[in-house]
Protein backbone atom coordinates (compact mmCIF):
# COMPACT_ATOMS: atom_id res chain seq x y z
CA UNK A 1 0.00 0.00 0.00
CA UNK A 2 1.40 3.41 -0.86
CA UNK A 3 2.02 5.76 2.01
CA UNK A 4 2.83 9.39 2.66
CA UNK A 5 4.99 10.42 5.60
CA UNK A 6 3.84 13.65 7.22
CA UNK A 7 6.23 16.41 8.16
CA UNK A 8 6.58 17.24 11.87
CA UNK A 9 4.25 20.22 11.42
CA UNK A 10 1.64 18.20 9.50
CA UNK A 11 1.69 15.46 12.13
CA UNK A 12 1.28 18.06 14.90
CA UNK A 13 -1.73 19.65 13.18
CA UNK A 14 -3.34 16.25 12.73
CA UNK A 15 -2.61 15.13 16.29
CA UNK A 16 -4.07 18.33 17.78
CA UNK A 17 -7.20 18.32 15.65
CA UNK A 18 -10.53 17.26 17.10
CA UNK A 19 -12.27 17.40 13.73
CA UNK A 20 -11.54 16.22 10.20
CA UNK A 21 -8.53 17.80 8.50
CA UNK A 22 -8.79 18.83 4.85
CA UNK A 23 -5.77 17.68 2.83
CA UNK A 24 -4.73 19.75 -0.18
CA UNK A 25 -2.24 18.98 -2.91
CA UNK A 26 0.64 21.32 -3.86
CA UNK A 27 -1.67 23.41 -6.04
CA UNK A 28 -4.19 23.87 -3.22
CA UNK A 29 -6.76 21.49 -4.68
CA UNK A 30 -8.45 19.36 -1.98
CA UNK A 31 -7.44 15.70 -2.25
CA UNK A 32 -9.15 14.24 0.81
CA UNK A 33 -9.98 14.35 4.47
CA UNK A 34 -8.29 12.71 7.44
CA UNK A 35 -10.31 12.40 10.60
CA UNK A 36 -8.05 11.68 13.59
CA UNK A 37 -11.01 10.19 15.47
CA UNK A 38 -11.49 7.63 12.70
CA UNK A 39 -7.78 6.88 12.71
CA UNK A 40 -7.99 6.13 16.45
CA UNK A 41 -10.93 3.78 15.87
CA UNK A 42 -9.08 2.00 13.06
CA UNK A 43 -5.96 1.60 15.19
CA UNK A 44 -8.04 0.20 18.05
CA UNK A 45 -9.60 -2.34 15.67
CA UNK A 46 -6.16 -3.34 14.39
CA UNK A 47 -4.88 -3.72 17.96
CA UNK A 48 -7.83 -5.96 18.82
CA UNK A 49 -7.26 -8.07 15.72
CA UNK A 50 -3.64 -8.55 16.78
CA UNK A 51 -4.94 -9.86 20.09
CA UNK A 52 -3.42 -7.09 22.19
CA UNK A 53 -6.77 -6.41 23.81
CA UNK A 54 -9.25 -9.07 24.74
CA UNK A 55 -12.69 -8.72 23.20
CA UNK A 56 -16.04 -10.01 24.40
CA UNK A 57 -17.88 -12.59 22.35
CA UNK A 58 -21.39 -11.98 21.08
CA UNK A 59 -22.83 -14.80 23.21
CA UNK A 60 -21.14 -13.38 26.33
CA UNK A 61 -22.61 -9.93 25.61
CA UNK A 62 -26.05 -11.49 25.14
CA UNK A 63 -25.70 -13.44 28.41
CA UNK A 64 -24.81 -10.22 30.26
CA UNK A 65 -27.75 -8.36 28.75
CA UNK A 66 -30.14 -11.19 29.62
CA UNK A 67 -28.84 -11.36 33.19
CA UNK A 68 -29.12 -7.58 33.56
CA UNK A 69 -32.71 -7.65 32.29
CA UNK A 70 -33.59 -10.45 34.73
CA UNK A 71 -32.00 -8.50 37.61
CA UNK A 72 -33.87 -5.35 36.54
CA UNK A 73 -37.15 -7.26 36.50
CA UNK A 74 -36.37 -8.89 39.86
CA UNK A 75 -35.47 -5.65 41.63
CA UNK A 76 -37.77 -3.24 39.85
CA UNK A 77 -34.81 -1.23 38.56
CA UNK A 78 -31.38 -0.25 39.82
CA UNK A 79 -28.70 2.42 39.67
CA UNK A 80 -25.27 2.30 38.02
CA UNK A 81 -23.53 1.22 41.23
CA UNK A 82 -25.80 -1.82 41.55
CA UNK A 83 -25.30 -2.65 37.87
CA UNK A 84 -21.50 -2.55 38.15
CA UNK A 85 -21.56 -4.65 41.34
CA UNK A 86 -23.93 -7.13 39.71
CA UNK A 87 -21.76 -7.43 36.59
CA UNK A 88 -18.60 -7.92 38.68
CA UNK A 89 -20.35 -10.72 40.61
CA UNK A 90 -21.60 -12.24 37.36
CA UNK A 91 -18.09 -12.28 35.89
CA UNK A 92 -16.60 -13.74 39.07
CA UNK A 93 -19.18 -16.53 39.17
CA UNK A 94 -19.29 -17.39 35.49
CA UNK A 95 -15.98 -16.17 34.17
CA UNK A 96 -17.71 -13.99 31.52
CA UNK A 97 -16.12 -10.88 30.04
mmCIF file of N, CA, C and O in Angstrom:
data_model
loop_
_atom_site.group_PDB
_atom_site.id
_atom_site.type_symbol
_atom_site.label_atom_id
_atom_site.label_comp_id
_atom_site.label_asym_id
_atom_site.label_seq_id
_atom_site.Cartn_x
_atom_site.Cartn_y
_atom_site.Cartn_z
ATOM 1 N N UNK A 1 0.848 -1.167 0.000
ATOM 2 C CA UNK A 1 0.000 0.000 0.000
ATOM 3 C C UNK A 1 0.896 1.233 0.000
ATOM 4 O O UNK A 1 1.822 1.346 0.792
ATOM 5 N N UNK A 2 0.620 2.175 -0.856
ATOM 6 C CA UNK A 2 1.396 3.412 -0.864
ATOM 7 C C UNK A 2 1.179 4.186 0.432
ATOM 8 O O UNK A 2 0.140 4.071 1.076
ATOM 9 N N UNK A 3 2.159 4.955 0.804
ATOM 10 C CA UNK A 3 2.020 5.762 2.012
ATOM 11 C C UNK A 3 2.683 7.115 1.834
ATOM 12 O O UNK A 3 3.533 7.294 0.968
ATOM 13 N N UNK A 4 2.260 8.046 2.640
ATOM 14 C CA UNK A 4 2.831 9.389 2.661
ATOM 15 C C UNK A 4 3.250 9.661 4.094
ATOM 16 O O UNK A 4 2.469 9.479 5.024
ATOM 17 N N UNK A 5 4.480 10.089 4.275
ATOM 18 C CA UNK A 5 4.987 10.417 5.603
ATOM 19 C C UNK A 5 4.797 11.909 5.830
ATOM 20 O O UNK A 5 5.250 12.736 5.035
ATOM 21 N N UNK A 6 4.099 12.246 6.908
ATOM 22 C CA UNK A 6 3.839 13.648 7.219
ATOM 23 C C UNK A 6 5.080 14.330 7.764
ATOM 24 O O UNK A 6 5.917 13.699 8.405
ATOM 25 N N UNK A 7 5.178 15.627 7.526
ATOM 26 C CA UNK A 7 6.230 16.407 8.159
ATOM 27 C C UNK A 7 5.884 16.546 9.640
ATOM 28 O O UNK A 7 4.751 16.263 10.064
ATOM 29 N N UNK A 8 6.829 17.022 10.433
ATOM 30 C CA UNK A 8 6.578 17.241 11.875
ATOM 31 C C UNK A 8 5.383 18.170 12.065
ATOM 32 O O UNK A 8 4.517 17.923 12.891
ATOM 33 N N UNK A 9 5.338 19.239 11.302
ATOM 34 C CA UNK A 9 4.251 20.217 11.420
ATOM 35 C C UNK A 9 2.910 19.596 11.031
ATOM 36 O O UNK A 9 1.899 19.796 11.713
ATOM 37 N N UNK A 10 2.882 18.845 9.939
ATOM 38 C CA UNK A 10 1.645 18.203 9.500
ATOM 39 C C UNK A 10 1.153 17.207 10.548
ATOM 40 O O UNK A 10 -0.043 17.153 10.855
ATOM 41 N N UNK A 11 2.058 16.431 11.107
ATOM 42 C CA UNK A 11 1.687 15.458 12.134
ATOM 43 C C UNK A 11 1.151 16.158 13.375
ATOM 44 O O UNK A 11 0.196 15.693 14.000
ATOM 45 N N UNK A 12 1.739 17.299 13.744
ATOM 46 C CA UNK A 12 1.279 18.060 14.904
ATOM 47 C C UNK A 12 -0.131 18.586 14.675
ATOM 48 O O UNK A 12 -0.996 18.470 15.538
ATOM 49 N N UNK A 13 -0.395 19.137 13.496
ATOM 50 C CA UNK A 13 -1.732 19.649 13.177
ATOM 51 C C UNK A 13 -2.751 18.519 13.268
ATOM 52 O O UNK A 13 -3.830 18.679 13.864
ATOM 53 N N UNK A 14 -2.434 17.384 12.697
ATOM 54 C CA UNK A 14 -3.343 16.247 12.728
ATOM 55 C C UNK A 14 -3.566 15.759 14.155
ATOM 56 O O UNK A 14 -4.703 15.522 14.564
ATOM 57 N N UNK A 15 -2.500 15.632 14.926
ATOM 58 C CA UNK A 15 -2.613 15.127 16.294
ATOM 59 C C UNK A 15 -3.423 16.058 17.186
ATOM 60 O O UNK A 15 -4.118 15.605 18.099
ATOM 61 N N UNK A 16 -3.359 17.364 16.937
ATOM 62 C CA UNK A 16 -4.066 18.330 17.778
ATOM 63 C C UNK A 16 -5.500 18.588 17.331
ATOM 64 O O UNK A 16 -6.260 19.228 18.039
ATOM 65 N N UNK A 17 -5.868 18.059 16.183
ATOM 66 C CA UNK A 17 -7.202 18.319 15.652
ATOM 67 C C UNK A 17 -8.252 17.436 16.324
ATOM 68 O O UNK A 17 -8.013 16.270 16.610
ATOM 69 N N UNK A 18 -9.404 18.025 16.565
ATOM 70 C CA UNK A 18 -10.530 17.263 17.105
ATOM 71 C C UNK A 18 -11.620 17.080 16.048
ATOM 72 O O UNK A 18 -12.679 16.549 16.346
ATOM 73 N N UNK A 19 -11.336 17.548 14.844
ATOM 74 C CA UNK A 19 -12.267 17.396 13.729
ATOM 75 C C UNK A 19 -11.479 16.923 12.514
ATOM 76 O O UNK A 19 -10.253 16.842 12.543
ATOM 77 N N UNK A 20 -12.193 16.652 11.432
ATOM 78 C CA UNK A 20 -11.539 16.221 10.197
ATOM 79 C C UNK A 20 -10.607 17.311 9.681
ATOM 80 O O UNK A 20 -10.859 18.501 9.855
ATOM 81 N N UNK A 21 -9.519 16.887 9.066
ATOM 82 C CA UNK A 21 -8.526 17.803 8.504
ATOM 83 C C UNK A 21 -8.578 17.680 6.979
ATOM 84 O O UNK A 21 -8.464 16.576 6.443
ATOM 85 N N UNK A 22 -8.772 18.812 6.307
ATOM 86 C CA UNK A 22 -8.791 18.828 4.848
ATOM 87 C C UNK A 22 -7.359 18.763 4.337
ATOM 88 O O UNK A 22 -6.503 19.540 4.763
ATOM 89 N N UNK A 23 -7.092 17.841 3.422
ATOM 90 C CA UNK A 23 -5.765 17.677 2.833
ATOM 91 C C UNK A 23 -5.798 18.262 1.429
ATOM 92 O O UNK A 23 -6.671 17.949 0.630
ATOM 93 N N UNK A 24 -4.833 19.120 1.141
ATOM 94 C CA UNK A 24 -4.727 19.751 -0.184
ATOM 95 C C UNK A 24 -3.401 19.360 -0.835
ATOM 96 O O UNK A 24 -2.393 19.198 -0.170
ATOM 97 N N UNK A 25 -3.444 19.241 -2.141
ATOM 98 C CA UNK A 25 -2.236 18.979 -2.905
ATOM 99 C C UNK A 25 -1.412 20.247 -3.049
ATOM 100 O O UNK A 25 -1.804 21.321 -2.570
ATOM 101 N N UNK A 26 -0.257 20.165 -3.715
ATOM 102 C CA UNK A 26 0.635 21.318 -3.861
ATOM 103 C C UNK A 26 -0.016 22.532 -4.513
ATOM 104 O O UNK A 26 0.332 23.670 -4.219
ATOM 105 N N UNK A 27 -1.017 22.290 -5.367
ATOM 106 C CA UNK A 27 -1.675 23.414 -6.035
ATOM 107 C C UNK A 27 -2.840 23.975 -5.229
ATOM 108 O O UNK A 27 -3.496 24.919 -5.657
ATOM 109 N N UNK A 28 -3.101 23.399 -4.067
ATOM 110 C CA UNK A 28 -4.190 23.867 -3.219
ATOM 111 C C UNK A 28 -5.511 23.160 -3.450
ATOM 112 O O UNK A 28 -6.498 23.443 -2.777
ATOM 113 N N UNK A 29 -5.534 22.233 -4.390
ATOM 114 C CA UNK A 29 -6.765 21.491 -4.677
ATOM 115 C C UNK A 29 -6.975 20.431 -3.590
ATOM 116 O O UNK A 29 -6.058 19.663 -3.283
ATOM 117 N N UNK A 30 -8.180 20.376 -3.002
ATOM 118 C CA UNK A 30 -8.446 19.356 -1.985
ATOM 119 C C UNK A 30 -8.292 17.952 -2.561
ATOM 120 O O UNK A 30 -8.762 17.674 -3.672
ATOM 121 N N UNK A 31 -7.616 17.082 -1.805
ATOM 122 C CA UNK A 31 -7.441 15.700 -2.254
ATOM 123 C C UNK A 31 -8.081 14.702 -1.289
ATOM 124 O O UNK A 31 -8.187 13.526 -1.605
ATOM 125 N N UNK A 32 -8.497 15.160 -0.122
ATOM 126 C CA UNK A 32 -9.145 14.241 0.813
ATOM 127 C C UNK A 32 -9.255 14.809 2.210
ATOM 128 O O UNK A 32 -8.842 15.949 2.475
ATOM 129 N N UNK A 33 -9.816 13.999 3.070
ATOM 130 C CA UNK A 33 -9.982 14.350 4.472
ATOM 131 C C UNK A 33 -9.359 13.263 5.329
ATOM 132 O O UNK A 33 -9.432 12.082 4.986
ATOM 133 N N UNK A 34 -8.762 13.660 6.436
ATOM 134 C CA UNK A 34 -8.292 12.712 7.436
ATOM 135 C C UNK A 34 -8.979 13.096 8.736
ATOM 136 O O UNK A 34 -8.887 14.243 9.169
ATOM 137 N N UNK A 35 -9.667 12.151 9.323
ATOM 138 C CA UNK A 35 -10.315 12.401 10.604
ATOM 139 C C UNK A 35 -9.532 11.651 11.676
ATOM 140 O O UNK A 35 -9.518 10.419 11.681
ATOM 141 N N UNK A 36 -8.867 12.353 12.579
ATOM 142 C CA UNK A 36 -8.053 11.677 13.587
ATOM 143 C C UNK A 36 -8.876 10.763 14.486
ATOM 144 O O UNK A 36 -8.377 9.763 14.986
ATOM 145 N N UNK A 37 -10.153 11.067 14.661
ATOM 146 C CA UNK A 37 -11.013 10.189 15.470
ATOM 147 C C UNK A 37 -11.193 8.850 14.768
ATOM 148 O O UNK A 37 -11.173 7.799 15.411
ATOM 149 N N UNK A 38 -11.356 8.880 13.447
ATOM 150 C CA UNK A 38 -11.490 7.634 12.697
ATOM 151 C C UNK A 38 -10.179 6.853 12.727
ATOM 152 O O UNK A 38 -10.191 5.626 12.825
ATOM 153 N N UNK A 39 -9.073 7.548 12.651
ATOM 154 C CA UNK A 39 -7.777 6.880 12.708
ATOM 155 C C UNK A 39 -7.615 6.150 14.039
ATOM 156 O O UNK A 39 -7.092 5.033 14.086
ATOM 157 N N UNK A 40 -8.075 6.759 15.132
ATOM 158 C CA UNK A 40 -7.989 6.125 16.446
ATOM 159 C C UNK A 40 -8.860 4.871 16.500
ATOM 160 O O UNK A 40 -8.456 3.847 17.058
ATOM 161 N N UNK A 41 -10.041 4.936 15.892
ATOM 162 C CA UNK A 41 -10.935 3.780 15.865
ATOM 163 C C UNK A 41 -10.305 2.649 15.042
ATOM 164 O O UNK A 41 -10.330 1.481 15.436
ATOM 165 N N UNK A 42 -9.724 3.000 13.907
ATOM 166 C CA UNK A 42 -9.083 1.999 13.058
ATOM 167 C C UNK A 42 -7.907 1.351 13.783
ATOM 168 O O UNK A 42 -7.742 0.138 13.763
ATOM 169 N N UNK A 43 -7.101 2.149 14.462
ATOM 170 C CA UNK A 43 -5.958 1.604 15.192
ATOM 171 C C UNK A 43 -6.426 0.685 16.314
ATOM 172 O O UNK A 43 -5.841 -0.367 16.549
ATOM 173 N N UNK A 44 -7.482 1.058 16.993
ATOM 174 C CA UNK A 44 -8.039 0.204 18.051
ATOM 175 C C UNK A 44 -8.507 -1.130 17.476
ATOM 176 O O UNK A 44 -8.258 -2.188 18.054
ATOM 177 N N UNK A 45 -9.165 -1.103 16.320
ATOM 178 C CA UNK A 45 -9.605 -2.338 15.672
ATOM 179 C C UNK A 45 -8.410 -3.206 15.283
ATOM 180 O O UNK A 45 -8.424 -4.423 15.479
ATOM 181 N N UNK A 46 -7.369 -2.580 14.755
ATOM 182 C CA UNK A 46 -6.162 -3.338 14.394
ATOM 183 C C UNK A 46 -5.519 -3.962 15.619
ATOM 184 O O UNK A 46 -5.076 -5.112 15.592
ATOM 185 N N UNK A 47 -5.469 -3.214 16.719
ATOM 186 C CA UNK A 47 -4.878 -3.720 17.963
ATOM 187 C C UNK A 47 -5.674 -4.932 18.462
ATOM 188 O O UNK A 47 -5.106 -5.935 18.868
ATOM 189 N N UNK A 48 -6.996 -4.841 18.382
ATOM 190 C CA UNK A 48 -7.829 -5.958 18.817
ATOM 191 C C UNK A 48 -7.623 -7.181 17.930
ATOM 192 O O UNK A 48 -7.585 -8.311 18.411
ATOM 193 N N UNK A 49 -7.494 -6.955 16.621
ATOM 194 C CA UNK A 49 -7.265 -8.072 15.717
ATOM 195 C C UNK A 49 -5.931 -8.752 15.996
ATOM 196 O O UNK A 49 -5.795 -9.956 15.812
ATOM 197 N N UNK A 50 -4.944 -7.979 16.434
ATOM 198 C CA UNK A 50 -3.641 -8.553 16.784
ATOM 199 C C UNK A 50 -3.685 -9.274 18.120
ATOM 200 O O UNK A 50 -2.711 -9.877 18.532
ATOM 201 N N UNK A 51 -4.808 -9.163 18.821
ATOM 202 C CA UNK A 51 -4.938 -9.857 20.092
ATOM 203 C C UNK A 51 -4.328 -9.131 21.268
ATOM 204 O O UNK A 51 -4.146 -9.711 22.328
ATOM 205 N N UNK A 52 -4.021 -7.848 21.099
ATOM 206 C CA UNK A 52 -3.425 -7.089 22.190
ATOM 207 C C UNK A 52 -4.457 -6.703 23.241
ATOM 208 O O UNK A 52 -4.117 -6.362 24.355
ATOM 209 N N UNK A 53 -5.711 -6.726 22.867
ATOM 210 C CA UNK A 53 -6.772 -6.411 23.808
ATOM 211 C C UNK A 53 -7.858 -7.458 23.658
ATOM 212 O O UNK A 53 -8.301 -7.754 22.555
ATOM 213 N N UNK A 54 -8.244 -8.016 24.765
ATOM 214 C CA UNK A 54 -9.250 -9.070 24.740
ATOM 215 C C UNK A 54 -10.622 -8.494 24.413
ATOM 216 O O UNK A 54 -11.018 -7.465 24.957
ATOM 217 N N UNK A 55 -11.336 -9.140 23.532
ATOM 218 C CA UNK A 55 -12.691 -8.723 23.199
ATOM 219 C C UNK A 55 -13.711 -9.556 23.965
ATOM 220 O O UNK A 55 -13.360 -10.459 24.723
ATOM 221 N N UNK A 56 -14.960 -9.259 23.773
ATOM 222 C CA UNK A 56 -16.042 -10.006 24.399
ATOM 223 C C UNK A 56 -16.870 -10.616 23.285
ATOM 224 O O UNK A 56 -17.284 -9.924 22.349
ATOM 225 N N UNK A 57 -17.130 -11.897 23.395
ATOM 226 C CA UNK A 57 -17.876 -12.588 22.345
ATOM 227 C C UNK A 57 -19.333 -12.143 22.339
ATOM 228 O O UNK A 57 -19.868 -11.679 23.356
ATOM 229 N N UNK A 58 -19.969 -12.307 21.200
ATOM 230 C CA UNK A 58 -21.388 -11.984 21.077
ATOM 231 C C UNK A 58 -22.248 -12.746 22.080
ATOM 232 O O UNK A 58 -23.104 -12.154 22.752
ATOM 233 N N UNK A 59 -22.044 -14.065 22.225
ATOM 234 C CA UNK A 59 -22.834 -14.804 23.213
ATOM 235 C C UNK A 59 -22.613 -14.307 24.656
ATOM 236 O O UNK A 59 -23.554 -14.277 25.444
ATOM 237 N N UNK A 60 -21.394 -13.895 24.979
ATOM 238 C CA UNK A 60 -21.136 -13.378 26.334
ATOM 239 C C UNK A 60 -21.869 -12.057 26.540
ATOM 240 O O UNK A 60 -22.435 -11.814 27.617
ATOM 241 N N UNK A 61 -21.872 -11.197 25.520
ATOM 242 C CA UNK A 61 -22.609 -9.931 25.615
ATOM 243 C C UNK A 61 -24.092 -10.215 25.805
ATOM 244 O O UNK A 61 -24.751 -9.619 26.677
ATOM 245 N N UNK A 62 -24.631 -11.141 25.020
ATOM 246 C CA UNK A 62 -26.046 -11.485 25.140
ATOM 247 C C UNK A 62 -26.364 -12.041 26.516
ATOM 248 O O UNK A 62 -27.393 -11.706 27.111
ATOM 249 N N UNK A 63 -25.487 -12.878 27.063
ATOM 250 C CA UNK A 63 -25.697 -13.438 28.405
ATOM 251 C C UNK A 63 -25.722 -12.334 29.455
ATOM 252 O O UNK A 63 -26.548 -12.352 30.370
ATOM 253 N N UNK A 64 -24.818 -11.351 29.322
ATOM 254 C CA UNK A 64 -24.811 -10.223 30.261
ATOM 255 C C UNK A 64 -26.102 -9.416 30.160
ATOM 256 O O UNK A 64 -26.689 -9.030 31.174
ATOM 257 N N UNK A 65 -26.536 -9.143 28.938
ATOM 258 C CA UNK A 65 -27.750 -8.360 28.753
ATOM 259 C C UNK A 65 -28.970 -9.088 29.319
ATOM 260 O O UNK A 65 -29.837 -8.480 29.955
ATOM 261 N N UNK A 66 -29.024 -10.392 29.094
ATOM 262 C CA UNK A 66 -30.136 -11.188 29.624
ATOM 263 C C UNK A 66 -30.125 -11.170 31.150
ATOM 264 O O UNK A 66 -31.166 -10.967 31.790
ATOM 265 N N UNK A 67 -28.953 -11.373 31.734
ATOM 266 C CA UNK A 67 -28.840 -11.364 33.191
ATOM 267 C C UNK A 67 -29.198 -10.000 33.765
ATOM 268 O O UNK A 67 -29.877 -9.913 34.803
ATOM 269 N N UNK A 68 -28.762 -8.929 33.099
ATOM 270 C CA UNK A 68 -29.120 -7.580 33.559
ATOM 271 C C UNK A 68 -30.624 -7.352 33.487
ATOM 272 O O UNK A 68 -31.212 -6.776 34.409
ATOM 273 N N UNK A 69 -31.256 -7.810 32.413
ATOM 274 C CA UNK A 69 -32.705 -7.652 32.293
ATOM 275 C C UNK A 69 -33.430 -8.427 33.383
ATOM 276 O O UNK A 69 -34.378 -7.920 33.995
ATOM 277 N N UNK A 70 -32.974 -9.646 33.677
ATOM 278 C CA UNK A 70 -33.588 -10.446 34.734
ATOM 279 C C UNK A 70 -33.420 -9.773 36.099
ATOM 280 O O UNK A 70 -34.346 -9.757 36.909
ATOM 281 N N UNK A 71 -32.239 -9.208 36.346
ATOM 282 C CA UNK A 71 -32.002 -8.497 37.608
ATOM 283 C C UNK A 71 -32.868 -7.248 37.692
ATOM 284 O O UNK A 71 -33.415 -6.929 38.756
ATOM 285 N N UNK A 72 -33.010 -6.547 36.590
ATOM 286 C CA UNK A 72 -33.870 -5.353 36.542
ATOM 287 C C UNK A 72 -35.311 -5.732 36.876
ATOM 288 O O UNK A 72 -35.971 -5.082 37.692
ATOM 289 N N UNK A 73 -35.778 -6.798 36.252
ATOM 290 C CA UNK A 73 -37.148 -7.259 36.503
ATOM 291 C C UNK A 73 -37.313 -7.710 37.955
ATOM 292 O O UNK A 73 -38.346 -7.446 38.581
ATOM 293 N N UNK A 74 -36.305 -8.384 38.493
ATOM 294 C CA UNK A 74 -36.372 -8.892 39.862
ATOM 295 C C UNK A 74 -36.408 -7.765 40.892
ATOM 296 O O UNK A 74 -37.170 -7.802 41.850
ATOM 297 N N UNK A 75 -35.596 -6.726 40.645
ATOM 298 C CA UNK A 75 -35.466 -5.651 41.635
ATOM 299 C C UNK A 75 -36.377 -4.455 41.360
ATOM 300 O O UNK A 75 -36.523 -3.592 42.210
ATOM 301 N N UNK A 76 -36.945 -4.393 40.187
ATOM 302 C CA UNK A 76 -37.773 -3.240 39.846
ATOM 303 C C UNK A 76 -36.960 -2.045 39.385
ATOM 304 O O UNK A 76 -37.443 -0.920 39.348
ATOM 305 N N UNK A 77 -35.712 -2.295 39.028
ATOM 306 C CA UNK A 77 -34.811 -1.230 38.557
ATOM 307 C C UNK A 77 -33.634 -1.077 39.499
ATOM 308 O O UNK A 77 -33.676 -1.535 40.646
ATOM 309 N N UNK A 78 -32.564 -0.460 38.993
ATOM 310 C CA UNK A 78 -31.377 -0.253 39.824
ATOM 311 C C UNK A 78 -30.536 0.882 39.262
ATOM 312 O O UNK A 78 -30.720 1.308 38.126
ATOM 313 N N UNK A 79 -29.588 1.337 40.086
ATOM 314 C CA UNK A 79 -28.700 2.420 39.671
ATOM 315 C C UNK A 79 -27.406 1.839 39.089
ATOM 316 O O UNK A 79 -27.207 0.620 39.048
ATOM 317 N N UNK A 80 -26.522 2.727 38.649
ATOM 318 C CA UNK A 80 -25.266 2.302 38.018
ATOM 319 C C UNK A 80 -24.391 1.510 38.985
ATOM 320 O O UNK A 80 -23.759 0.536 38.594
ATOM 321 N N UNK A 81 -24.359 1.914 40.238
ATOM 322 C CA UNK A 81 -23.533 1.216 41.230
ATOM 323 C C UNK A 81 -23.979 -0.238 41.359
ATOM 324 O O UNK A 81 -23.159 -1.157 41.360
ATOM 325 N N UNK A 82 -25.286 -0.451 41.456
ATOM 326 C CA UNK A 82 -25.803 -1.823 41.552
ATOM 327 C C UNK A 82 -25.457 -2.607 40.289
ATOM 328 O O UNK A 82 -25.052 -3.773 40.362
ATOM 329 N N UNK A 83 -25.604 -1.975 39.128
ATOM 330 C CA UNK A 83 -25.299 -2.648 37.874
ATOM 331 C C UNK A 83 -23.839 -3.100 37.832
ATOM 332 O O UNK A 83 -23.551 -4.251 37.491
ATOM 333 N N UNK A 84 -22.925 -2.205 38.197
ATOM 334 C CA UNK A 84 -21.503 -2.550 38.154
ATOM 335 C C UNK A 84 -21.166 -3.658 39.149
ATOM 336 O O UNK A 84 -20.392 -4.567 38.841
ATOM 337 N N UNK A 85 -21.768 -3.599 40.342
ATOM 338 C CA UNK A 85 -21.562 -4.651 41.344
ATOM 339 C C UNK A 85 -22.110 -5.978 40.844
ATOM 340 O O UNK A 85 -21.470 -7.026 40.965
ATOM 341 N N UNK A 86 -23.299 -5.929 40.252
ATOM 342 C CA UNK A 86 -23.929 -7.134 39.715
ATOM 343 C C UNK A 86 -23.074 -7.748 38.605
ATOM 344 O O UNK A 86 -22.850 -8.967 38.579
ATOM 345 N N UNK A 87 -22.585 -6.915 37.696
ATOM 346 C CA UNK A 87 -21.756 -7.429 36.593
ATOM 347 C C UNK A 87 -20.448 -8.022 37.109
ATOM 348 O O UNK A 87 -19.989 -9.052 36.612
ATOM 349 N N UNK A 88 -19.836 -7.382 38.102
ATOM 350 C CA UNK A 88 -18.598 -7.923 38.683
ATOM 351 C C UNK A 88 -18.859 -9.293 39.298
ATOM 352 O O UNK A 88 -18.064 -10.232 39.129
ATOM 353 N N UNK A 89 -19.972 -9.426 40.014
ATOM 354 C CA UNK A 89 -20.348 -10.717 40.611
ATOM 355 C C UNK A 89 -20.607 -11.744 39.525
ATOM 356 O O UNK A 89 -20.169 -12.896 39.622
ATOM 357 N N UNK A 90 -21.303 -11.341 38.478
ATOM 358 C CA UNK A 90 -21.599 -12.239 37.364
ATOM 359 C C UNK A 90 -20.318 -12.765 36.723
ATOM 360 O O UNK A 90 -20.173 -13.961 36.458
ATOM 361 N N UNK A 91 -19.375 -11.869 36.495
ATOM 362 C CA UNK A 91 -18.093 -12.281 35.892
ATOM 363 C C UNK A 91 -17.319 -13.218 36.804
ATOM 364 O O UNK A 91 -16.709 -14.194 36.351
ATOM 365 N N UNK A 92 -17.323 -12.919 38.106
ATOM 366 C CA UNK A 92 -16.603 -13.742 39.069
ATOM 367 C C UNK A 92 -17.204 -15.149 39.148
ATOM 368 O O UNK A 92 -16.472 -16.140 39.231
ATOM 369 N N UNK A 93 -18.516 -15.237 39.069
ATOM 370 C CA UNK A 93 -19.185 -16.533 39.171
ATOM 371 C C UNK A 93 -19.090 -17.340 37.883
ATOM 372 O O UNK A 93 -18.898 -18.539 37.918
ATOM 373 N N UNK A 94 -19.227 -16.652 36.751
ATOM 374 C CA UNK A 94 -19.288 -17.387 35.487
ATOM 375 C C UNK A 94 -18.066 -17.242 34.606
ATOM 376 O O UNK A 94 -17.977 -17.865 33.565
ATOM 377 N N UNK A 95 -17.166 -16.373 34.987
ATOM 378 C CA UNK A 95 -15.977 -16.166 34.173
ATOM 379 C C UNK A 95 -16.235 -15.433 32.875
ATOM 380 O O UNK A 95 -15.454 -15.502 31.953
ATOM 381 N N UNK A 96 -17.382 -14.730 32.756
ATOM 382 C CA UNK A 96 -17.705 -13.992 31.524
ATOM 383 C C UNK A 96 -17.021 -12.647 31.495
ATOM 384 O O UNK A 96 -16.893 -11.986 32.501
ATOM 385 N N UNK A 97 -16.640 -12.221 30.272
ATOM 386 C CA UNK A 97 -16.125 -10.885 30.044
ATOM 387 C C UNK A 97 -14.866 -10.668 30.751
ATOM 388 O O UNK A 97 -14.266 -9.748 30.976
#
